[in-house]
Amino acid sequence: MNAEVPERVQGIYQEVLRRNPGEGEFHQAVREVLESLAVVLDRHSEFSEMKTVERICEPERQIIFRVPWMDDRGEVQINRGFRVEFNSALGPYKGGLRFHPSVNLGIVKFLGFEQIFKNALTGMPIGGGKGGSDFDPKGRSDAEVMRFCQSFMTELYRHLGEYTDVPAGDIGVGAREIGYLFGQYKRITNRYESGVLTGKGLGWGGALVRTEATGYGAAFFAEAMMKVRGESFDGRRVVVSGSGNVAVYGIEKVHQLGGTVVACSDSSGYVVDEKGIDLDVLKQVKEVERGRIADYADRVASAQFVDGGSVWDVPCEVAIPSATQNELDGDAAAVLARNGCRYVVEGANMPATPSAVKVFRESGVAFAPGKAANAGGVATSALEMQQNASRDRWTFEHSEARLAEIMRDIHARCHETAEEYGSPGDLVLGANVAGFLQVAEAVHAHGLI
Ligand code: NAP
């Protein structure tokens, strides 16, 4: 038995542990949601009778496959591919593909599970799924990445479709990979089915603002959190972890909103630049040259590179963890709180460990979970699908305005739900309950399937 899991949902949690051994990240994600749901089950006996929570914790379909390919030296390589089609109550499965050596079934399931509630919060008609591979694109040539993507799609294509399952990018999967995946899908199916993947290139079905959406969205969400407290980004010191897609565009929007990002990182270490991160240099290093964060410090006189170490040691008022899961633990959270951090907004999926979230709660740091704060990416993916379906193309300004509106709505929904369920200010509970209710009502309406 687990003392902190409420009695009401203890049985469900024990069954998830028994059924999914060794999947630590998945257990963590389920537990965090279950901890919020006891209050919902007290009010809705129909969800207990129909085992709605239990059904949502079980993926509708899990696909695991071999991905053989040949590297540039002519050596055969074998990776493993995954797609977890978690829940289609609200629409076709939707969620990214992650290419990273750490990818395993438990990680894909945690991401897919989170995605169900995140997608519900956007208010768009999309279900939840996630996929990926333990393939590491780092250090691979374009030709190797292309051969891998073609082999990956040669199996996955049979499970996809604009009304069935629509993947996008995630860690290690950007515009280049989406291009190769789309090309192979088109070749095999003989269909130019634009809505089967999102994050496409702008010249062939992609949508403006999709690249920027997750980072911009997290900044808009943070702005909404500050607004209810009568505050703003103006003049605030901000630290962002990572220097990938979410981090770069999070930094861009924070700067536009008046904050200053003084540090960011990658898996080798972090840079501190008291003048504020120079985005042109960061984009050149990371997006063009695919280099390391140390290269930034080599080019910018006001910056220092710290090899290894924790970016959370850098004092700030706002922290936006945007690298990967469990990158911010209880000790780092205590350092942030001690240094005067007042807001933590998850740009990544589940970057804060449960003990970090506990520290934030106890020290009065306002905390936004990723399933709410980083939903801007998937929301804009749904807008891309909408534009594909209507053969339309929106302007940058219109798309960004829609994104800002969606993020403000998500914040308002989480904020109001937290109040309604007796935990004002608790955006974790607000996001879990609001997302769950929307999915659960649809699951319930569809009967026992
Ligand atoms: P990305 O472009 O591949 O960038 C990931 C960044 O995080 C890189 O700078 C990477 O550094 C760093 N990183 C990865 N593992 C790390 C570790 N163990 N320690 C320190 N740094 C690490 O990926 P992304 O798309 O920005 O995604 C980042 C996070 O946001 C993920 O949790 C993802 O699931 C989530 N997310 C992304 C989107 C989206 O639209 N892209 C949407 C919602 C949520 P290295 O280059 O050194 O590995």
Coordinates of C-alpha atoms and ligand atoms in Angstrom, one line a residue:
M1 CA 0.0 0.0 0.0
N2 CA 1.1 3.5 -0.7
A3 CA 0.4 5.9 2.2
E4 CA 0.1 9.1 0.1
V5 CA -2.3 7.7 -2.5
P6 CA -5.9 8.4 -1.3
E7 CA -7.8 5.3 -0.1
R8 CA -10.5 6.0 -2.7
V9 CA -8.1 5.2 -5.6
Q10 CA -5.6 2.9 -3.9
G11 CA -7.1 -0.2 -5.5
I12 CA -6.8 1.3 -9.0
Y13 CA -3.2 2.3 -8.4
Q14 CA -2.2 -1.1 -7.0
E15 CA -3.7 -2.7 -10.1
V16 CA -1.7 -0.3 -12.4
L17 CA 1.5 -1.3 -10.6
R18 CA 0.7 -5.0 -10.9
R19 CA -0.2 -4.8 -14.6
N20 CA 2.7 -2.6 -15.7
P21 CA 5.8 -3.8 -13.8
G22 CA 9.0 -1.8 -14.0
E23 CA 7.4 1.2 -15.7
G24 CA 8.4 3.8 -13.2
E25 CA 7.5 6.9 -15.2
F26 CA 4.1 5.5 -16.1
H27 CA 3.4 4.7 -12.4
Q28 CA 4.4 8.3 -11.5
A29 CA 2.2 9.9 -14.1
V30 CA -0.8 7.7 -13.1
R31 CA -0.3 8.3 -9.5
E32 CA -0.2 12.1 -9.9
V33 CA -3.6 12.0 -11.7
L34 CA -5.2 9.6 -9.3
E35 CA -4.2 11.7 -6.3
S36 CA -6.4 14.5 -7.8
L37 CA -9.3 12.2 -8.7
A38 CA -10.6 11.0 -5.3
V39 CA -12.7 14.2 -5.0
V40 CA -14.2 13.5 -8.5
L41 CA -15.2 10.0 -7.7
D42 CA -16.9 11.2 -4.5
R43 CA -19.2 13.3 -6.7
H44 CA -19.6 10.9 -9.6
S45 CA -20.6 7.4 -8.6
E46 CA -21.2 6.5 -12.3
F47 CA -17.5 6.6 -13.0
S48 CA -16.8 4.1 -10.2
E49 CA -19.7 1.8 -11.3
M50 CA -18.5 1.8 -14.9
K51 CA -14.8 1.6 -14.0
T52 CA -14.1 4.7 -16.1
V53 CA -10.8 5.5 -14.4
E54 CA -9.6 1.9 -14.7
R55 CA -10.4 1.9 -18.4
I56 CA -8.6 5.2 -19.0
C57 CA -5.5 3.8 -17.3
E58 CA -5.4 0.9 -19.8
P59 CA -4.2 1.9 -23.3
E60 CA -6.6 1.0 -26.1
R61 CA -3.7 -0.4 -28.1
Q62 CA 0.1 -0.8 -27.8
I63 CA 2.3 -1.4 -30.8
I64 CA 6.0 -2.5 -30.5
F65 CA 8.0 -3.3 -33.6
R66 CA 11.5 -3.9 -35.0
V67 CA 13.1 -1.1 -36.9
P68 CA 16.1 -2.5 -39.0
W69 CA 18.2 -0.1 -41.0
M70 CA 21.7 0.2 -42.4
D71 CA 24.2 2.9 -41.3
D72 CA 26.7 4.7 -43.5
R73 CA 29.4 2.1 -43.0
G74 CA 27.1 -0.6 -44.3
E75 CA 26.5 -2.1 -40.8
V76 CA 23.0 -3.3 -39.9
Q77 CA 21.4 -1.5 -37.0
I78 CA 18.3 -2.6 -35.1
N79 CA 16.1 -0.3 -33.0
R80 CA 12.7 -0.7 -31.4
G81 CA 9.7 1.3 -32.3
F82 CA 6.6 2.1 -30.2
R83 CA 3.2 3.6 -30.6
V84 CA 0.8 3.6 -27.7
E85 CA -2.7 4.5 -28.8
F86 CA -4.0 5.4 -25.4
N87 CA -7.4 6.9 -25.7
S88 CA -9.7 7.9 -28.6
A89 CA -12.7 9.2 -26.7
L90 CA -12.4 12.7 -27.9
G91 CA -10.8 12.2 -31.4
P92 CA -8.1 10.4 -33.3
Y93 CA -5.0 9.5 -31.2
K94 CA -2.7 12.5 -31.2
G95 CA 0.8 12.8 -29.7
G96 CA 4.4 13.1 -30.7
L97 CA 7.2 10.7 -31.6
R98 CA 10.3 10.7 -29.5
F99 CA 13.7 9.5 -30.8
H100 CA 16.1 9.2 -27.8
P101 CA 18.2 6.2 -26.5
S102 CA 16.2 6.3 -23.2
V103 CA 12.9 5.6 -24.9
N104 CA 11.1 2.4 -23.6
L105 CA 7.5 1.3 -23.2
G106 CA 7.1 2.9 -19.7
I107 CA 8.2 6.3 -21.0
V108 CA 6.0 6.1 -24.0
K109 CA 3.1 5.1 -21.8
F110 CA 3.7 8.0 -19.3
L111 CA 3.7 10.4 -22.2
G112 CA 0.7 8.9 -23.8
F113 CA -1.3 9.0 -20.6
E114 CA -0.4 12.6 -19.9
Q115 CA -1.4 13.4 -23.5
I116 CA -5.0 12.2 -23.0
F117 CA -5.7 15.0 -20.4
K118 CA -3.5 17.6 -22.1
N119 CA -5.4 17.2 -25.3
A120 CA -8.7 17.3 -23.5
L121 CA -7.7 20.6 -21.9
T122 CA -7.1 22.2 -25.3
G123 CA -10.8 21.8 -26.1
M124 CA -9.9 20.4 -29.5
P125 CA -11.3 17.0 -30.8
I126 CA -8.1 14.9 -30.3
G127 CA -7.5 11.7 -28.3
G128 CA -4.2 10.8 -26.7
G129 CA -1.2 8.7 -27.9
K130 CA 2.5 8.8 -28.0
G131 CA 5.3 6.9 -29.8
G132 CA 9.0 6.8 -30.6
S133 CA 12.1 4.7 -30.7
D134 CA 15.4 4.2 -28.8
F135 CA 17.1 5.4 -32.0
D136 CA 19.6 8.3 -31.2
P137 CA 19.7 10.8 -34.1
K138 CA 22.6 12.6 -32.4
G139 CA 25.8 12.2 -34.5
R140 CA 23.9 10.5 -37.3
S141 CA 24.1 11.8 -40.9
D142 CA 21.0 13.0 -42.7
A143 CA 21.1 9.9 -44.9
E144 CA 21.1 7.7 -41.8
V145 CA 18.2 9.6 -40.2
M146 CA 16.3 9.2 -43.5
R147 CA 16.9 5.5 -43.7
F148 CA 15.8 5.1 -40.1
C149 CA 12.6 7.2 -40.6
Q150 CA 11.7 5.2 -43.7
S151 CA 12.1 1.9 -41.9
F152 CA 10.1 3.2 -38.9
M153 CA 7.3 4.3 -41.1
T154 CA 7.2 1.1 -43.1
E155 CA 5.8 -0.6 -40.1
L156 CA 3.9 2.3 -38.4
Y157 CA 2.0 3.5 -41.5
R158 CA -0.7 0.8 -41.2
H159 CA -1.7 2.1 -37.8
L160 CA -2.0 5.8 -38.8
G161 CA -4.5 7.9 -40.7
E162 CA -6.0 11.4 -40.3
Y163 CA -9.1 9.9 -38.6
T164 CA -7.1 7.2 -36.7
D165 CA -3.8 8.3 -35.3
V166 CA -1.8 11.5 -36.1
P167 CA 1.7 11.7 -34.7
A168 CA 3.9 14.8 -34.4
G169 CA 7.5 15.6 -33.2
D170 CA 9.0 15.5 -29.7
I171 CA 12.5 15.1 -28.4
G172 CA 14.8 14.2 -31.4
V173 CA 12.0 14.5 -33.9
G174 CA 11.8 17.9 -35.7
A175 CA 11.0 19.1 -39.2
R176 CA 13.6 17.0 -40.8
E177 CA 12.3 13.7 -39.3
I178 CA 8.7 14.7 -40.0
G179 CA 9.6 15.3 -43.6
Y180 CA 11.2 11.8 -44.1
L181 CA 8.3 10.1 -42.2
F182 CA 5.7 11.9 -44.3
G183 CA 7.5 11.1 -47.5
Q184 CA 7.5 7.4 -46.7
Y185 CA 3.9 7.4 -45.6
K186 CA 2.9 9.0 -48.9
R187 CA 5.0 6.6 -50.9
I188 CA 3.5 3.5 -49.3
T189 CA -0.1 4.6 -49.2
N190 CA -0.1 6.6 -52.5
R191 CA -2.1 9.3 -50.7
Y192 CA -1.2 12.9 -50.0
E193 CA -2.9 12.8 -46.6
S194 CA -1.7 16.0 -45.1
G195 CA -3.6 15.5 -41.8
V196 CA -1.7 12.3 -40.9
L197 CA 1.3 14.1 -39.4
T198 CA 1.7 17.5 -37.8
G199 CA 4.8 19.7 -37.6
K200 CA 5.1 19.5 -41.4
G201 CA 7.2 22.0 -43.4
L202 CA 5.6 25.3 -44.2
G203 CA 5.8 24.7 -48.0
W204 CA 3.9 21.3 -47.8
G205 CA 1.0 21.5 -45.4
G206 CA 2.6 22.8 -42.2
A207 CA 1.1 25.6 -40.2
L208 CA 2.6 28.9 -39.1
V209 CA 3.4 29.0 -35.3
R210 CA 3.6 25.2 -34.9
T211 CA 7.3 25.4 -34.5
E212 CA 7.0 28.1 -31.8
A213 CA 3.8 26.9 -30.2
T214 CA 4.9 24.9 -27.2
G215 CA 7.4 27.4 -26.0
Y216 CA 5.2 30.4 -26.8
G217 CA 2.3 28.6 -25.1
A218 CA 4.2 28.0 -21.9
A219 CA 5.1 31.7 -21.7
F220 CA 1.5 32.7 -22.3
F221 CA 0.4 30.3 -19.6
A222 CA 3.0 31.8 -17.2
E223 CA 1.7 35.2 -18.1
A224 CA -1.9 34.2 -17.2
M225 CA -0.7 32.8 -13.8
M226 CA 1.0 36.1 -13.1
K227 CA -2.0 38.1 -14.1
V228 CA -4.3 36.6 -11.5
R229 CA -1.8 37.6 -8.9
G230 CA -1.6 41.2 -10.4
E231 CA 1.9 40.6 -11.7
S232 CA 3.6 40.3 -15.1
F233 CA 6.9 39.2 -16.8
D234 CA 8.1 42.8 -16.8
G235 CA 11.7 42.9 -15.6
R236 CA 11.7 39.4 -14.2
R237 CA 14.7 37.0 -14.2
V238 CA 13.9 33.7 -15.8
V239 CA 15.8 30.4 -16.1
V240 CA 14.8 27.9 -18.8
S241 CA 16.3 24.4 -19.0
G242 CA 17.1 22.7 -22.3
S243 CA 17.9 24.5 -25.6
G244 CA 15.6 22.5 -27.9
N245 CA 12.4 23.4 -29.6
V246 CA 10.4 24.2 -26.4
A247 CA 13.2 26.1 -24.7
V248 CA 14.2 28.3 -27.7
Y249 CA 10.7 29.5 -28.3
G250 CA 9.9 29.8 -24.6
I251 CA 12.9 32.1 -24.3
E252 CA 11.8 34.1 -27.4
K253 CA 8.3 34.8 -26.0
V254 CA 9.5 35.5 -22.5
H255 CA 11.8 38.2 -23.9
Q256 CA 8.9 39.6 -26.0
L257 CA 6.8 39.7 -22.8
G258 CA 9.4 41.7 -20.9
G259 CA 11.3 39.1 -19.0
T260 CA 15.0 38.2 -19.2
V261 CA 16.2 34.6 -19.6
V262 CA 19.6 34.5 -18.0
A263 CA 20.4 30.8 -18.3
C264 CA 19.6 27.7 -20.4
S265 CA 21.2 24.3 -20.8
D266 CA 21.6 21.0 -22.6
S267 CA 22.6 17.6 -21.4
S268 CA 26.3 18.6 -21.2
G269 CA 25.8 21.7 -18.9
Y270 CA 24.4 25.2 -18.8
V271 CA 25.2 28.7 -19.8
V272 CA 24.6 31.9 -17.7
D273 CA 24.4 35.2 -19.6
E274 CA 23.4 38.1 -17.3
K275 CA 22.7 40.2 -20.3
G276 CA 19.9 37.8 -21.4
I277 CA 20.3 34.9 -23.8
D278 CA 21.1 36.1 -27.3
L279 CA 18.5 34.2 -29.3
D280 CA 20.2 34.7 -32.7
V281 CA 23.3 33.0 -31.4
L282 CA 21.4 30.3 -29.6
K283 CA 19.3 29.5 -32.8
Q284 CA 22.5 29.4 -34.9
V285 CA 24.2 27.0 -32.5
K286 CA 21.2 24.7 -31.8
E287 CA 19.0 24.9 -34.9
V288 CA 21.5 25.4 -37.7
E289 CA 24.7 23.8 -36.5
R290 CA 23.1 21.2 -34.1
G291 CA 26.0 22.1 -31.7
R292 CA 26.5 22.0 -27.9
I293 CA 25.5 24.8 -25.5
A294 CA 29.2 25.4 -24.7
D295 CA 29.5 26.8 -28.3
Y296 CA 27.2 29.6 -27.2
A297 CA 29.6 30.7 -24.4
D298 CA 32.5 30.6 -26.9
R299 CA 30.7 33.2 -29.0
V300 CA 29.1 35.5 -26.5
A301 CA 31.5 37.5 -24.3
S302 CA 29.0 38.0 -21.4
A303 CA 28.3 34.2 -21.1
Q304 CA 29.9 31.5 -19.0
F305 CA 29.5 27.8 -19.6
V306 CA 29.2 25.5 -16.5
D307 CA 30.2 21.9 -17.3
G308 CA 27.6 19.6 -15.8
G309 CA 26.0 21.0 -12.7
S310 CA 22.4 22.1 -12.2
V311 CA 20.9 25.1 -14.1
W312 CA 18.5 25.4 -11.1
D313 CA 21.4 26.8 -9.1
V314 CA 21.0 30.1 -11.0
P315 CA 18.8 32.4 -9.0
C316 CA 15.5 33.4 -10.8
E317 CA 12.0 34.5 -10.2
V318 CA 10.5 32.3 -12.9
A319 CA 11.7 28.8 -13.8
I320 CA 10.5 27.0 -17.0
P321 CA 11.9 23.5 -17.1
S322 CA 11.9 22.5 -20.8
A323 CA 14.3 19.6 -21.3
T324 CA 13.0 16.2 -20.1
Q325 CA 11.1 14.2 -17.4
N326 CA 12.4 14.3 -13.8
E327 CA 15.1 16.9 -14.5
L328 CA 14.1 19.0 -11.5
D329 CA 14.2 17.1 -8.1
G330 CA 13.4 18.0 -4.5
D331 CA 16.9 19.4 -3.8
A332 CA 16.8 21.6 -6.9
A333 CA 13.3 22.7 -6.0
A334 CA 14.5 23.7 -2.5
V335 CA 17.4 25.7 -4.1
L336 CA 15.0 27.5 -6.4
A337 CA 12.6 28.4 -3.6
R338 CA 15.5 29.6 -1.3
N339 CA 16.7 31.8 -4.1
G340 CA 13.3 33.5 -4.4
C341 CA 11.7 31.7 -7.3
R342 CA 8.0 32.4 -7.3
Y343 CA 6.7 30.6 -10.4
V344 CA 7.6 27.2 -12.0
V345 CA 6.0 26.5 -15.3
E346 CA 6.6 23.1 -16.9
G347 CA 7.5 23.4 -20.6
A348 CA 8.6 19.8 -20.7
N349 CA 6.5 16.8 -19.8
M350 CA 6.8 15.9 -16.1
P351 CA 10.2 17.6 -15.5
A352 CA 9.5 18.2 -11.8
T353 CA 9.7 15.1 -9.6
P354 CA 6.9 14.5 -7.0
S355 CA 9.2 15.7 -4.3
A356 CA 9.9 18.9 -6.2
V357 CA 6.2 19.5 -6.6
K358 CA 5.8 19.0 -2.8
V359 CA 8.5 21.6 -2.1
F360 CA 6.8 24.1 -4.4
R361 CA 3.5 23.5 -2.6
E362 CA 5.0 23.9 0.8
S363 CA 6.9 27.0 0.0
G364 CA 4.1 28.8 -1.8
V365 CA 5.8 28.7 -5.3
A366 CA 3.0 28.8 -8.0
F367 CA 3.4 25.7 -10.1
A368 CA 1.9 24.8 -13.5
P369 CA 2.0 21.1 -14.7
G370 CA 3.1 20.4 -18.2
K371 CA -0.2 18.9 -19.3
A372 CA -1.6 22.4 -19.0
A373 CA 1.3 24.7 -19.6
N374 CA 2.8 22.9 -22.6
A375 CA -0.5 22.1 -24.4
G376 CA 0.1 24.9 -26.9
G377 CA 2.1 22.6 -29.2
V378 CA -0.6 20.0 -29.5
A379 CA -3.3 22.7 -29.7
T380 CA -1.5 24.2 -32.7
S381 CA -1.2 20.8 -34.2
A382 CA -4.9 20.5 -34.1
L383 CA -5.1 23.9 -35.8
E384 CA -2.7 22.5 -38.4
M385 CA -5.1 19.6 -39.0
Q386 CA -8.0 22.0 -39.3
Q387 CA -6.1 24.0 -41.9
N388 CA -5.2 20.8 -43.8
A389 CA -8.9 19.6 -43.8
S390 CA -10.1 23.0 -45.2
R391 CA -7.1 23.4 -47.5
D392 CA -6.6 26.7 -45.8
R393 CA -3.6 28.7 -44.5
W394 CA -3.8 31.1 -41.6
T395 CA -1.5 34.1 -41.0
F396 CA 1.1 34.0 -38.3
E397 CA -0.8 36.7 -36.4
H398 CA -4.1 34.9 -36.5
S399 CA -2.5 31.6 -35.5
E400 CA -0.6 33.2 -32.6
A401 CA -3.7 35.0 -31.4
R402 CA -5.6 31.6 -31.4
L403 CA -2.7 30.0 -29.4
A404 CA -2.7 32.8 -26.9
E405 CA -6.5 32.5 -26.5
I406 CA -6.3 28.7 -26.0
M407 CA -3.6 29.1 -23.4
R408 CA -5.6 31.7 -21.4
D409 CA -8.6 29.4 -21.6
I410 CA -6.7 26.4 -20.3
H411 CA -5.4 28.4 -17.4
A412 CA -8.8 29.7 -16.6
R413 CA -10.3 26.2 -16.7
C414 CA -7.6 24.8 -14.4
H415 CA -7.9 27.8 -12.1
E416 CA -11.7 27.6 -11.8
T417 CA -11.8 23.8 -11.5
A418 CA -9.3 23.9 -8.6
E419 CA -11.6 26.4 -6.8
E420 CA -14.7 24.3 -7.6
Y421 CA -13.1 21.2 -6.1
G422 CA -11.9 22.9 -3.0
S423 CA -8.2 23.5 -3.7
P424 CA -7.8 27.1 -4.9
G425 CA -4.5 27.8 -6.7
D426 CA -3.7 24.1 -7.1
L427 CA -3.3 23.9 -10.9
V428 CA -2.2 20.3 -10.7
L429 CA -5.6 19.3 -9.3
G430 CA -7.4 21.8 -11.6
A431 CA -5.7 20.3 -14.8
N432 CA -6.2 16.7 -13.8
V433 CA -9.8 17.1 -12.8
A434 CA -10.8 19.3 -15.8
G435 CA -9.0 17.1 -18.3
F436 CA -10.3 13.9 -16.7
L437 CA -14.0 15.1 -16.6
Q438 CA -14.0 15.9 -20.3
V439 CA -12.5 12.5 -21.3
A440 CA -14.6 10.5 -18.7
E441 CA -17.9 11.9 -19.9
A442 CA -17.1 10.9 -23.5
V443 CA -15.8 7.4 -22.4
H444 CA -19.0 7.0 -20.4
A445 CA -21.2 8.1 -23.3
H446 CA -19.6 5.7 -25.7
G447 CA -20.6 2.6 -23.7
L448 CA -18.5 -0.3 -22.5
I449 CA -15.8 -0.4 -25.2
Ligands
NAP1 P1 14.3 18.8 -28.3 O1 14.1 19.9 -29.3 O2 14.9 17.5 -28.7 O3 15.2 19.4 -27.1 C1 15.4 18.8 -25.9 C2 16.3 19.6 -25.0 O4 16.4 19.0 -23.7 C3 17.8 19.6 -25.6 O5 18.4 20.8 -25.3 C4 18.4 18.4 -24.8 O6 19.8 18.5 -24.7 C5 17.8 18.7 -23.5 N1 17.8 17.4 -22.7 C6 17.3 16.2 -23.0 N2 17.6 15.3 -22.1 C7 18.2 16.0 -21.1 C8 18.7 15.6 -19.9 N3 18.6 14.4 -19.4 N4 19.4 16.6 -19.1 C9 19.5 17.9 -19.6 N5 19.0 18.3 -20.8 C10 18.4 17.3 -21.5 O7 12.9 18.4 -27.5 P2 11.6 19.4 -27.3 O8 10.7 19.2 -28.4 O9 12.1 20.8 -27.0 O10 11.0 18.7 -26.0 C11 11.4 19.1 -24.7 C12 10.4 18.6 -23.7 O11 9.1 19.2 -24.0 C13 10.1 17.1 -23.7 O12 9.7 16.7 -22.4 C14 8.9 17.0 -24.6 O13 8.1 15.8 -24.3 C15 8.1 18.2 -24.2 N6 7.1 18.7 -25.2 C16 7.5 19.1 -26.4 C17 6.6 19.5 -27.3 C18 6.9 20.0 -28.7 O14 6.0 20.5 -29.4 N7 8.1 19.9 -29.1 C19 5.2 19.6 -26.9 C20 4.9 19.3 -25.6 C21 5.8 18.8 -24.8 P3 20.8 17.5 -25.6 O15 20.7 18.1 -27.0 O16 22.1 17.6 -25.0 O17 20.2 16.1 -25.5

